[in-house]
mmCIF file of C-alpha atoms in Angstrom:
data_model
loop_
_atom_site.group_PDB
_atom_site.id
_atom_site.type_symbol
_atom_site.label_atom_id
_atom_site.label_comp_id
_atom_site.label_asym_id
_atom_site.label_seq_id
_atom_site.Cartn_x
_atom_site.Cartn_y
_atom_site.Cartn_z
ATOM 1 C CA MET V 1043 62.726 -29.226 52.928
ATOM 2 C CA THR V 1044 61.611 -32.027 50.644
ATOM 3 C CA LYS V 1045 64.099 -34.220 48.870
ATOM 4 C CA ASN V 1046 63.014 -32.993 45.419
ATOM 5 C CA SER V 1047 63.149 -29.267 46.201
ATOM 6 C CA ASP V 1048 66.564 -29.760 47.796
ATOM 7 C CA CYS V 1049 68.154 -30.581 44.450
ATOM 8 C CA LYS V 1050 66.094 -28.330 42.141
ATOM 9 C CA LYS V 1051 66.702 -24.696 41.326
ATOM 10 C CA PHE V 1052 64.628 -22.120 39.487
ATOM 11 C CA TYR V 1053 65.854 -21.527 35.924
ATOM 12 C CA VAL V 1054 64.860 -19.477 32.911
ATOM 13 C CA ILE V 1055 66.331 -20.761 29.659
ATOM 14 C CA GLY V 1056 65.668 -19.120 26.329
ATOM 15 C CA LEU V 1057 66.601 -16.906 23.421
ATOM 16 C CA ASN V 1058 65.303 -13.612 22.111
ATOM 17 C CA TYR V 1059 65.683 -10.893 19.502
ATOM 18 C CA LYS V 1060 68.983 -9.634 20.982
ATOM 19 C CA LYS V 1061 71.113 -12.521 19.708
ATOM 20 C CA ALA V 1062 68.777 -14.777 17.713
ATOM 21 C CA ASP V 1063 67.568 -13.665 14.297
ATOM 22 C CA VAL V 1064 64.022 -14.264 13.152
ATOM 23 C CA VAL V 1065 64.888 -17.557 11.396
ATOM 24 C CA THR V 1066 66.491 -18.947 14.548
ATOM 25 C CA ARG V 1067 63.582 -17.787 16.705
ATOM 26 C CA SER V 1068 61.201 -19.454 14.277
ATOM 27 C CA ASN V 1069 63.129 -22.713 14.595
ATOM 28 C CA PHE V 1070 62.595 -22.705 18.366
ATOM 29 C CA SER V 1071 59.023 -21.417 18.383
ATOM 30 C CA LEU V 1072 56.376 -23.665 19.923
ATOM 31 C CA SER V 1073 52.764 -23.939 18.805
ATOM 32 C CA LYS V 1074 50.060 -24.170 21.486
ATOM 33 C CA GLU V 1075 49.785 -27.902 20.869
ATOM 34 C CA LYS V 1076 53.545 -28.391 21.216
ATOM 35 C CA GLN V 1077 53.509 -26.346 24.417
ATOM 36 C CA LYS V 1078 50.828 -28.600 25.885
ATOM 37 C CA GLN V 1079 52.826 -31.700 24.942
ATOM 38 C CA LEU V 1080 55.990 -30.253 26.491
ATOM 39 C CA LEU V 1081 54.209 -29.398 29.755
ATOM 40 C CA SER V 1082 52.721 -32.880 29.874
ATOM 41 C CA GLU V 1083 56.107 -34.550 29.446
ATOM 42 C CA ALA V 1084 57.679 -32.231 32.009
ATOM 43 C CA LYS V 1085 55.223 -33.543 34.614
ATOM 44 C CA GLN V 1086 55.974 -37.137 33.611
ATOM 45 C CA ILE V 1087 59.698 -36.656 34.253
ATOM 46 C CA ASN V 1088 59.072 -34.928 37.603
ATOM 47 C CA ILE V 1089 59.600 -31.341 36.445
ATOM 48 C CA ASN V 1090 56.328 -30.220 37.952
ATOM 49 C CA SER V 1091 56.605 -26.418 37.881
ATOM 50 C CA VAL V 1092 57.058 -25.073 34.345
ATOM 51 C CA VAL V 1093 55.800 -22.145 32.244
ATOM 52 C CA ILE V 1094 56.465 -21.593 28.517
ATOM 53 C CA LEU V 1095 56.601 -18.169 26.880
ATOM 54 C CA SER V 1096 56.715 -18.395 23.078
ATOM 55 C CA THR V 1097 56.313 -15.188 21.027
ATOM 56 C CA CYS V 1098 57.780 -13.877 17.793
ATOM 57 C CA ASN V 1099 60.508 -12.065 19.771
ATOM 58 C CA ARG V 1100 61.413 -14.604 22.456
ATOM 59 C CA ILE V 1101 61.092 -18.255 23.438
ATOM 60 C CA GLU V 1102 61.611 -19.083 27.108
ATOM 61 C CA ILE V 1103 60.985 -21.962 29.468
ATOM 62 C CA MET V 1104 60.963 -21.155 33.167
ATOM 63 C CA GLY V 1105 60.757 -23.761 35.880
ATOM 64 C CA PHE V 1106 62.350 -25.870 38.580
ATOM 65 C CA ALA V 1107 64.892 -28.463 37.486
ATOM 66 C CA LYS V 1108 68.018 -30.254 38.703
ATOM 67 C CA HIS V 1109 69.917 -28.783 35.760
ATOM 68 C CA PRO V 1110 68.963 -26.268 33.027
ATOM 69 C CA PHE V 1111 69.778 -28.854 30.359
ATOM 70 C CA GLN V 1112 66.543 -30.653 31.304
ATOM 71 C CA LEU V 1113 64.573 -27.608 30.143
ATOM 72 C CA ILE V 1114 66.804 -27.045 27.107
ATOM 73 C CA SER V 1115 66.308 -30.670 26.033
ATOM 74 C CA LEU V 1116 62.529 -30.308 26.223
ATOM 75 C CA LEU V 1117 62.632 -27.131 24.131
ATOM 76 C CA CYS V 1118 64.748 -28.772 21.440
ATOM 77 C CA LYS V 1119 62.604 -31.920 21.430
ATOM 78 C CA TYR V 1120 59.371 -30.046 20.732
ATOM 79 C CA SER V 1121 60.774 -27.393 18.382
ATOM 80 C CA LYS V 1122 62.883 -27.540 15.218
ATOM 81 C CA GLY V 1123 65.956 -26.156 16.977
ATOM 82 C CA THR V 1124 69.053 -28.044 18.071
ATOM 83 C CA VAL V 1125 71.101 -27.900 21.257
ATOM 84 C CA GLU V 1126 74.106 -26.635 19.288
ATOM 85 C CA GLU V 1127 72.079 -23.836 17.724
ATOM 86 C CA PHE V 1128 70.563 -22.943 21.098
ATOM 87 C CA ALA V 1129 73.993 -22.718 22.736
ATOM 88 C CA LYS V 1130 75.108 -20.019 20.286
ATOM 89 C CA VAL V 1131 72.311 -17.534 20.976
ATOM 90 C CA SER V 1132 70.800 -18.478 24.333
ATOM 91 C CA TYR V 1133 70.805 -17.324 27.936
ATOM 92 C CA VAL V 1134 70.274 -19.134 31.226
ATOM 93 C CA TYR V 1135 69.232 -17.368 34.425
ATOM 94 C CA LYS V 1136 69.144 -19.020 37.851
ATOM 95 C CA ASN V 1137 67.231 -18.341 41.076
ATOM 96 C CA SER V 1138 67.122 -14.594 41.910
ATOM 97 C CA ASP V 1139 68.421 -13.583 38.472
ATOM 98 C CA ALA V 1140 65.722 -15.716 36.845
ATOM 99 C CA SER V 1141 62.994 -14.171 38.988
ATOM 100 C CA GLU V 1142 64.154 -10.631 38.273
ATOM 101 C CA HIS V 1143 64.272 -11.461 34.549
ATOM 102 C CA ILE V 1144 60.536 -12.275 34.571
ATOM 103 C CA ILE V 1145 59.715 -9.033 36.397
ATOM 104 C CA ARG V 1146 61.824 -7.074 33.893
ATOM 105 C CA ILE V 1147 59.999 -8.663 30.961
ATOM 106 C CA ALA V 1148 56.632 -7.662 32.415
ATOM 107 C CA THR V 1149 57.648 -3.998 32.781
ATOM 108 C CA GLY V 1150 58.634 -3.690 29.123
ATOM 109 C CA VAL V 1151 62.313 -2.766 29.642
ATOM 110 C CA ASP V 1152 63.426 -6.036 28.029
ATOM 111 C CA SER V 1153 61.101 -5.781 25.016
ATOM 112 C CA GLN V 1154 62.392 -5.326 21.483
ATOM 113 C CA ILE V 1155 60.269 -2.187 21.456
ATOM 114 C CA LEU V 1156 61.128 -0.450 24.739
ATOM 115 C CA GLY V 1157 58.000 -0.157 26.850
ATOM 116 C CA ASP V 1158 55.942 -2.562 24.741
ATOM 117 C CA TYR V 1159 53.180 -3.999 26.932
ATOM 118 C CA GLU V 1160 51.915 -6.595 24.469
ATOM 119 C CA ILE V 1161 54.178 -8.973 26.400
ATOM 120 C CA VAL V 1162 51.859 -8.709 29.418
ATOM 121 C CA GLY V 1163 49.031 -10.424 27.563
ATOM 122 C CA GLN V 1164 51.484 -13.062 26.357
ATOM 123 C CA LEU V 1165 52.680 -13.663 29.936
ATOM 124 C CA LYS V 1166 49.070 -14.086 31.062
ATOM 125 C CA ASP V 1167 48.438 -16.589 28.270
ATOM 126 C CA ALA V 1168 51.578 -18.532 29.273
ATOM 127 C CA PHE V 1169 50.471 -18.526 32.907
ATOM 128 C CA ASN V 1170 46.945 -19.725 32.076
ATOM 129 C CA LEU V 1171 48.232 -22.534 29.853
ATOM 130 C CA ALA V 1172 50.519 -23.748 32.646
ATOM 131 C CA LYS V 1173 47.656 -23.519 35.119
ATOM 132 C CA GLU V 1174 45.452 -25.657 32.863
ATOM 133 C CA ALA V 1175 48.293 -28.184 32.551
ATOM 134 C CA GLY V 1176 48.815 -28.237 36.329
ATOM 135 C CA THR V 1177 52.443 -27.085 36.146
ATOM 136 C CA LEU V 1178 52.318 -24.142 38.545
ATOM 137 C CA ASN V 1179 53.559 -24.085 42.134
ATOM 138 C CA ALA V 1180 53.181 -21.329 44.745
ATOM 139 C CA TYR V 1181 56.540 -19.794 43.762
ATOM 140 C CA LEU V 1182 55.591 -19.310 40.102
ATOM 141 C CA GLU V 1183 52.085 -18.082 40.946
ATOM 142 C CA ARG V 1184 53.468 -15.469 43.308
ATOM 143 C CA LEU V 1185 56.214 -14.460 40.866
ATOM 144 C CA PHE V 1186 53.704 -13.914 38.062
ATOM 145 C CA ASN V 1187 51.429 -11.884 40.337
ATOM 146 C CA VAL V 1188 54.346 -9.696 41.434
ATOM 147 C CA SER V 1189 55.468 -9.269 37.814
ATOM 148 C CA LEU V 1190 52.004 -8.141 36.727
ATOM 149 C CA GLN V 1191 51.839 -5.715 39.661
ATOM 150 C CA ALA V 1192 55.207 -4.270 38.582
ATOM 151 C CA SER V 1193 53.889 -3.937 35.026
ATOM 152 C CA LYS V 1194 50.766 -2.139 36.221
ATOM 153 C CA GLU V 1195 52.765 0.285 38.380
ATOM 154 C CA THR V 1196 55.172 0.961 35.505
ATOM 155 C CA LYS V 1197 52.303 1.738 33.190
ATOM 156 C CA ASN V 1198 50.564 3.994 35.716
ATOM 157 C CA LYS V 1199 53.589 5.867 37.058
ATOM 158 C CA THR V 1200 55.888 6.201 34.020
ATOM 159 C CA SER V 1201 55.543 7.139 30.358
ATOM 160 C CA ILE V 1202 57.853 4.419 29.037
ATOM 161 C CA SER V 1203 55.120 3.113 26.734
ATOM 162 C CA SER V 1204 54.196 6.488 25.214
ATOM 163 C CA GLY V 1205 54.677 7.152 21.507
ATOM 164 C CA THR V 1206 56.264 4.932 18.852
ATOM 165 C CA THR V 1207 59.865 3.746 18.609
ATOM 166 C CA THR V 1208 60.559 2.161 15.195
ATOM 167 C CA VAL V 1209 59.419 3.011 11.699
ATOM 168 C CA SER V 1210 57.831 -0.400 11.316
ATOM 169 C CA TYR V 1211 56.092 -0.204 14.667
ATOM 170 C CA ALA V 1212 55.163 3.413 14.032
ATOM 171 C CA ALA V 1213 53.236 2.145 11.009
ATOM 172 C CA ILE V 1214 51.473 -0.444 13.172
ATOM 173 C CA GLN V 1215 50.686 2.163 15.804
ATOM 174 C CA TYR V 1216 49.349 4.526 13.149
ATOM 175 C CA ILE V 1217 46.929 1.847 11.951
ATOM 176 C CA LYS V 1218 45.910 0.978 15.516
ATOM 177 C CA ASP V 1219 45.160 4.636 16.261
ATOM 178 C CA LYS V 1220 43.179 5.276 13.074
ATOM 179 C CA TYR V 1221 41.205 2.046 12.692
ATOM 180 C CA SER V 1222 39.286 0.357 15.498
ATOM 181 C CA LYS V 1223 38.943 -3.380 16.020
ATOM 182 C CA LYS V 1224 35.215 -3.001 15.395
ATOM 183 C CA ASN V 1225 35.915 -1.848 11.841
ATOM 184 C CA PRO V 1226 38.229 -4.518 10.331
ATOM 185 C CA GLN V 1227 40.393 -3.395 7.424
ATOM 186 C CA ASN V 1228 41.899 -5.356 4.568
ATOM 187 C CA ILE V 1229 45.649 -4.900 5.002
ATOM 188 C CA LEU V 1230 48.096 -5.859 2.270
ATOM 189 C CA VAL V 1231 51.815 -6.145 3.076
ATOM 190 C CA TYR V 1232 53.715 -6.057 -0.213
ATOM 191 C CA GLY V 1233 57.406 -7.008 -0.064
ATOM 192 C CA LEU V 1234 58.929 -9.423 2.437
ATOM 193 C CA GLY V 1235 62.514 -8.380 2.957
ATOM 194 C CA ASP V 1236 63.661 -7.764 6.527
ATOM 195 C CA ILE V 1237 61.403 -4.751 7.047
ATOM 196 C CA GLY V 1238 58.459 -6.333 5.271
ATOM 197 C CA LYS V 1239 58.691 -9.550 7.261
ATOM 198 C CA SER V 1240 59.028 -7.644 10.504
ATOM 199 C CA THR V 1241 55.999 -5.531 9.624
ATOM 200 C CA ALA V 1242 53.964 -8.583 8.606
ATOM 201 C CA ARG V 1243 54.815 -10.302 11.898
ATOM 202 C CA SER V 1244 53.864 -7.195 13.837
ATOM 203 C CA CYS V 1245 50.600 -6.946 11.894
ATOM 204 C CA ALA V 1246 49.805 -10.550 12.781
ATOM 205 C CA GLU V 1247 50.611 -9.911 16.449
ATOM 206 C CA TYR V 1248 49.159 -6.459 17.047
ATOM 207 C CA LEU V 1249 46.414 -6.125 14.406
ATOM 208 C CA LYS V 1250 44.670 -9.471 14.804
ATOM 209 C CA ALA V 1251 41.212 -7.959 14.346
ATOM 210 C CA HIS V 1252 42.029 -6.980 10.749
ATOM 211 C CA HIS V 1253 42.442 -9.122 7.622
ATOM 212 C CA ILE V 1254 46.136 -9.376 6.732
ATOM 213 C CA THR V 1255 47.491 -10.598 3.399
ATOM 214 C CA VAL V 1256 51.160 -10.868 2.425
ATOM 215 C CA ILE V 1257 52.560 -10.937 -1.069
ATOM 216 C CA ASN V 1258 56.087 -11.021 -2.453
ATOM 217 C CA ARG V 1259 57.721 -11.072 -5.874
ATOM 218 C CA THR V 1260 59.116 -14.489 -4.857
ATOM 219 C CA ASP V 1261 56.060 -16.562 -3.947
ATOM 220 C CA ALA V 1262 58.072 -19.091 -1.939
ATOM 221 C CA THR V 1263 59.113 -16.377 0.535
ATOM 222 C CA ALA V 1264 55.493 -15.461 1.166
ATOM 223 C CA HIS V 1265 54.484 -19.104 1.622
ATOM 224 C CA GLN V 1266 57.317 -19.648 4.107
ATOM 225 C CA LEU V 1267 56.164 -16.690 6.190
ATOM 226 C CA GLY V 1268 52.630 -18.056 6.039
ATOM 227 C CA THR V 1269 53.807 -21.199 7.826
ATOM 228 C CA GLU V 1270 55.258 -19.097 10.642
ATOM 229 C CA VAL V 1271 52.598 -16.459 11.333
ATOM 230 C CA ASP V 1272 48.830 -16.206 11.011
ATOM 231 C CA VAL V 1273 48.437 -14.294 7.720
ATOM 232 C CA HIS V 1274 46.820 -14.980 4.368
ATOM 233 C CA VAL V 1275 49.313 -15.642 1.561
ATOM 234 C CA ALA V 1276 48.708 -14.567 -2.026
ATOM 235 C CA MET V 1277 50.564 -15.196 -5.288
ATOM 236 C CA HIS V 1278 52.384 -12.273 -6.897
ATOM 237 C CA GLN V 1279 50.158 -12.543 -9.981
ATOM 238 C CA GLU V 1280 47.228 -11.482 -7.741
ATOM 239 C CA LEU V 1281 48.873 -8.158 -6.855
ATOM 240 C CA GLU V 1282 46.684 -5.780 -8.865
ATOM 241 C CA ASN V 1283 43.440 -7.409 -7.710
ATOM 242 C CA LEU V 1284 44.610 -7.244 -4.084
ATOM 243 C CA VAL V 1285 45.612 -3.582 -4.421
ATOM 244 C CA GLN V 1286 42.102 -2.870 -5.714
ATOM 245 C CA SER V 1287 40.429 -4.590 -2.750
ATOM 246 C CA SER V 1288 42.731 -3.481 0.077
ATOM 247 C CA ASP V 1289 42.014 -0.627 2.471
ATOM 248 C CA ILE V 1290 45.611 -0.317 3.680
ATOM 249 C CA ILE V 1291 48.717 -1.134 1.627
ATOM 250 C CA VAL V 1292 52.101 -1.391 3.311
ATOM 251 C CA VAL V 1293 54.889 -1.287 0.723
ATOM 252 C CA ALA V 1294 58.336 -2.628 1.636
ATOM 253 C CA THR V 1295 59.640 -4.104 -1.593
ATOM 254 C CA GLY V 1296 63.139 -2.577 -1.526
ATOM 255 C CA ALA V 1297 63.235 -2.142 -5.295
ATOM 256 C CA SER V 1298 65.140 0.681 -6.998
ATOM 257 C CA ASN V 1299 61.995 1.820 -8.860
ATOM 258 C CA PRO V 1300 58.343 2.167 -7.751
ATOM 259 C CA THR V 1301 56.525 -1.159 -7.531
ATOM 260 C CA LEU V 1302 53.154 0.293 -6.538
ATOM 261 C CA THR V 1303 51.968 2.554 -9.352
ATOM 262 C CA ALA V 1304 49.117 5.041 -9.637
ATOM 263 C CA ASN V 1305 47.310 3.052 -12.322
ATOM 264 C CA MET V 1306 46.931 0.111 -9.896
ATOM 265 C CA MET V 1307 44.878 2.184 -7.451
ATOM 266 C CA PRO V 1308 41.060 2.154 -7.573
ATOM 267 C CA SER V 1309 39.344 5.486 -8.196
ATOM 268 C CA ASP V 1310 36.266 4.822 -6.048
ATOM 269 C CA LYS V 1311 37.854 3.653 -2.791
ATOM 270 C CA LYS V 1312 39.631 5.474 0.031
ATOM 271 C CA GLN V 1313 43.005 3.937 0.770
ATOM 272 C CA LEU V 1314 45.984 4.409 3.025
ATOM 273 C CA VAL V 1315 49.436 3.691 1.569
ATOM 274 C CA ILE V 1316 52.334 3.290 4.010
ATOM 275 C CA ASP V 1317 55.655 3.251 2.167
ATOM 276 C CA LEU V 1318 58.455 1.794 4.313
ATOM 277 C CA SER V 1319 60.903 1.541 1.402
ATOM 278 C CA ILE V 1320 64.055 3.538 0.757
ATOM 279 C CA PRO V 1321 64.008 4.648 -2.009
ATOM 280 C CA ARG V 1322 60.235 5.017 -2.040
ATOM 281 C CA ASN V 1323 58.459 2.168 -3.788
ATOM 282 C CA ALA V 1324 55.104 3.924 -4.016
ATOM 283 C CA ASP V 1325 54.863 6.015 -7.182
ATOM 284 C CA PRO V 1326 54.875 9.771 -6.259
ATOM 285 C CA LEU V 1327 51.829 10.181 -8.554
ATOM 286 C CA ILE V 1328 49.782 8.292 -5.956
ATOM 287 C CA ASN V 1329 50.084 11.380 -3.723
ATOM 288 C CA ASP V 1330 47.954 13.265 -6.237
ATOM 289 C CA LEU V 1331 45.074 10.778 -6.132
ATOM 290 C CA GLU V 1332 42.082 12.166 -4.272
ATOM 291 C CA ASN V 1333 41.240 8.961 -2.400
ATOM 292 C CA CYS V 1334 44.779 8.016 -1.376
ATOM 293 C CA LYS V 1335 46.708 9.117 1.669
ATOM 294 C CA VAL V 1336 50.443 8.316 1.592
ATOM 295 C CA ILE V 1337 52.634 8.007 4.702
ATOM 296 C CA ASP V 1338 56.359 7.547 4.110
ATOM 297 C CA VAL V 1339 59.474 6.766 6.167
ATOM 298 C CA ASP V 1340 60.301 10.430 6.796
ATOM 299 C CA ILE V 1341 56.918 11.084 8.365
ATOM 300 C CA LEU V 1342 57.143 7.974 10.536
ATOM 301 C CA SER V 1343 60.782 8.578 11.517
ATOM 302 C CA GLU V 1344 60.019 11.991 13.000
ATOM 303 C CA LYS V 1345 57.571 10.311 15.353
ATOM 304 C CA THR V 1346 60.082 7.724 16.522
ATOM 305 C CA LYS V 1347 63.180 9.813 17.264
ATOM 306 C CA LYS V 1348 61.762 11.866 20.108
ATOM 307 C CA THR V 1349 59.868 8.885 21.506
ATOM 308 C CA ILE V 1350 63.019 6.789 21.890
ATOM 309 C CA GLU V 1351 64.768 9.526 23.847
ATOM 310 C CA ASP V 1352 61.714 10.180 26.013
ATOM 311 C CA ARG V 1353 61.324 6.495 26.827
ATOM 312 C CA LYS V 1354 64.985 6.098 27.742
ATOM 313 C CA LYS V 1355 64.583 8.848 30.326
ATOM 314 C CA GLN V 1356 61.978 6.704 32.065
ATOM 315 C CA ILE V 1357 64.270 3.692 32.553
ATOM 316 C CA PRO V 1358 65.640 4.778 35.997
ATOM 317 C CA LEU V 1359 62.054 5.056 37.298
ATOM 318 C CA VAL V 1360 61.227 1.611 35.960
ATOM 319 C CA GLU V 1361 64.382 0.146 37.525
ATOM 320 C CA GLU V 1362 63.224 1.443 40.923
ATOM 321 C CA ILE V 1363 59.859 -0.247 40.424
ATOM 322 C CA ILE V 1364 61.572 -3.506 39.427
ATOM 323 C CA GLN V 1365 63.786 -3.513 42.530
ATOM 324 C CA LYS V 1366 60.840 -2.675 44.771
ATOM 325 C CA HIS V 1367 58.773 -5.595 43.525
ATOM 326 C CA LYS V 1368 61.772 -7.914 43.498
ATOM 327 C CA SER V 1369 62.337 -7.090 47.194
ATOM 328 C CA GLU V 1370 58.665 -7.709 47.959
ATOM 329 C CA PHE V 1371 58.849 -11.084 46.237
ATOM 330 C CA TYR V 1372 61.943 -12.146 48.160
ATOM 331 C CA GLU V 1373 60.475 -10.953 51.437
ATOM 332 C CA TRP V 1374 57.512 -13.250 50.780
ATOM 333 C CA LEU V 1375 59.815 -16.071 49.706
ATOM 334 C CA MET V 1376 62.032 -15.758 52.767
ATOM 335 C CA PHE V 1377 58.998 -15.699 55.053
ATOM 336 C CA ARG V 1378 57.639 -18.811 53.327
ATOM 337 C CA ARG V 1379 60.973 -20.631 53.633
ATOM 338 C CA SER V 1380 61.661 -19.600 57.221
ATOM 339 C CA THR V 1381 58.186 -20.115 58.727
ATOM 340 C CA PRO V 1382 58.461 -23.929 59.027
ATOM 341 C CA ALA V 1383 61.901 -23.591 60.637
ATOM 342 C CA ILE V 1384 60.708 -20.899 63.059
ATOM 343 C CA ASN V 1385 57.644 -22.971 64.024
ATOM 344 C CA SER V 1386 59.872 -25.995 64.549
ATOM 345 C CA LEU V 1387 62.260 -23.911 66.671
ATOM 346 C CA LYS V 1388 59.386 -22.786 68.868
ATOM 347 C CA LYS V 1389 58.201 -26.382 69.358
ATOM 348 C CA SER V 1390 61.739 -27.461 70.220
ATOM 349 C CA LEU V 1391 62.084 -24.668 72.787
ATOM 350 C CA GLU V 1392 58.687 -25.558 74.261
ATOM 351 C CA LEU V 1393 59.878 -29.141 74.777
ATOM 352 C CA ILE V 1394 62.973 -27.805 76.565
ATOM 353 C CA GLN V 1395 60.663 -25.538 78.561
ATOM 354 C CA LYS V 1396 58.444 -28.429 79.562
ATOM 355 C CA ASP V 1397 61.378 -30.535 80.787
ATOM 356 C CA ALA V 1398 62.817 -27.567 82.681
ATOM 357 C CA ILE V 1399 59.527 -26.769 84.425
ATOM 358 C CA ILE V 1400 59.094 -30.395 85.529
ATOM 359 C CA SER V 1401 62.672 -30.477 86.847
ATOM 360 C CA HIS V 1402 62.385 -27.161 88.720
ATOM 361 C CA ALA V 1403 58.936 -27.988 90.099
ATOM 362 C CA LYS V 1404 60.343 -31.068 91.808
ATOM 363 C CA LYS V 1405 63.296 -29.156 93.344
ATOM 364 C CA HIS V 1406 61.525 -25.884 94.157
ATOM 365 C CA GLU V 1407 57.982 -26.572 95.244
ATOM 366 C CA GLN V 1408 57.553 -22.980 96.472
ATOM 367 C CA ILE V 1409 57.723 -21.675 92.850
ATOM 368 C CA SER V 1410 54.459 -22.247 90.965
ATOM 369 C CA GLU V 1411 54.506 -24.021 87.636
ATOM 370 C CA GLU V 1412 52.249 -21.283 86.230
ATOM 371 C CA LEU V 1413 54.831 -18.600 87.033
ATOM 372 C CA LEU V 1414 57.624 -20.672 85.515
ATOM 373 C CA GLU V 1415 55.600 -21.253 82.378
ATOM 374 C CA ASN V 1416 54.724 -17.552 81.999
ATOM 375 C CA VAL V 1417 58.318 -16.410 82.417
ATOM 376 C CA THR V 1418 59.814 -19.031 80.126
ATOM 377 C CA SER V 1419 57.077 -18.542 77.490
ATOM 378 C CA GLN V 1420 57.990 -14.880 77.302
ATOM 379 C CA MET V 1421 61.636 -15.863 76.805
ATOM 380 C CA ILE V 1422 60.700 -18.325 74.067
ATOM 381 C CA ASN V 1423 58.626 -15.726 72.229
ATOM 382 C CA LYS V 1424 61.467 -13.190 72.405
ATOM 383 C CA ILE V 1425 64.007 -15.734 71.141
ATOM 384 C CA VAL V 1426 61.766 -16.762 68.237
ATOM 385 C CA SER V 1427 60.951 -13.127 67.422
ATOM 386 C CA LYS V 1428 64.650 -12.179 67.439
ATOM 387 C CA PHE V 1429 65.476 -15.066 65.117
ATOM 388 C CA ALA V 1430 62.628 -14.156 62.736
ATOM 389 C CA MET V 1431 63.942 -10.567 62.576
ATOM 390 C CA HIS V 1432 67.443 -11.907 61.936
ATOM 391 C CA LEU V 1433 66.218 -13.935 58.959
ATOM 392 C CA LYS V 1434 64.465 -10.894 57.471
ATOM 393 C CA ALA V 1435 67.558 -8.670 57.677
ATOM 394 C CA GLU V 1436 68.991 -7.827 54.239
ATOM 395 C CA ASN V 1437 72.534 -8.960 55.077
ATOM 396 C CA THR V 1438 71.456 -12.295 56.548
ATOM 397 C CA GLN V 1439 72.562 -15.523 54.898
ATOM 398 C CA ALA V 1440 69.179 -17.005 55.755
ATOM 399 C CA ASN V 1441 69.734 -20.503 54.394
ATOM 400 C CA GLN V 1442 72.966 -20.820 56.390
ATOM 401 C CA SER V 1443 71.270 -19.525 59.543
ATOM 402 C CA ILE V 1444 68.426 -22.019 59.208
ATOM 403 C CA LYS V 1445 70.924 -24.817 58.603
ATOM 404 C CA VAL V 1446 72.814 -23.945 61.815
ATOM 405 C CA MET V 1447 69.554 -23.739 63.747
ATOM 406 C CA LYS V 1448 68.498 -27.170 62.482
ATOM 407 C CA GLU V 1449 71.829 -28.687 63.511
ATOM 408 C CA VAL V 1450 71.829 -27.086 66.983
ATOM 409 C CA PHE V 1451 68.228 -27.965 67.829
ATOM 410 C CA ASN V 1452 67.967 -31.131 65.707
ATOM 411 C CA LEU V 1453 64.926 -29.717 63.912
ATOM 412 C CA GLU V 1454 62.826 -31.600 61.384
ATOM 413 C CA THR V 1455 61.304 -29.173 58.849
ATOM 414 C CA THR V 1456 59.724 -29.499 55.428
ATOM 415 C CA GLU V 1457 59.202 -27.006 52.619
ATOM 416 C CA ASN V 1458 56.434 -27.380 50.078
#
């Protein structure tokens, strides 16, 4: 085992939607350019195996380090977040827990929207960026491949991604189902409270082929969101013109009275109005307009309730898939770690064999060296085979066994 790998462990450090609100996640988010700079510095300080996953729902750095604080420091250096802020909402996984965490992410059971597979594309992007930067080792490559295989099996053998699970996401899914990427729509998100912001972020993430504009009664709120996600920002005074030119209007203003009125709507254009507000912020008179179709919270909610329950029923199946692929990964890892030691053991036994044959040949000339070599070679192969099987056994403390073997036979092994 090399000196560097001896003192480094595999960590995942990060934060996500479970404990960190959207403002905090935004503080720690990393642009593509910042990610490249972080990966470059990681190599310079001898942290050679690192991958960064930065989405609107989670920010994670996974890699090999002497201590997780090395990765945390890099995250804070290249983002707007602080170590103190990170400590309040973060998590740190190590070794097997860290590896399982990545597999779980890929299957969708750790997503904000249970069963959401958008994360798979984001994992692939993170992997490719690390590959371009030269910060991938065999461990991370294998782990990502296993994770993607687990994701594929989950998608093919379970229905955990079927249907829609939140009102906001139900709206996104409705748009995705009705309007293809080949026919871009002008989407206006009006109102940027919690639901509006969440919807705007989801639009930017899941509806990239369409043209998305955000507008709010407080212009500064819209401009702030525009610095965080890839959307067009408009001034509130442009509202009526934007309503006239939009194909889809998502209303989430949270006002006590309608903010989208019938007289704002064009008479010669088909439009979809999705009202996520309670009480409704789209004037009921809009329902009577021939060219307007209105979808409200009640309609969307009915679609989400059953879906959530159906998806939850699939979790035990997904957990089985996760454990299966985790076991496969650790079988590969144990084989990779033990192979140099086993090869070294065999060479050591062959040296003992050679000395023994020479000694016996001198004392017992009637016994052929060929016979001695055949018999002892069989013994060596059986010993090595038995030890390899011992290392593969589930209850084996493999690292301890290899350590004892090295001490007994004075083995010199390396691990890359």
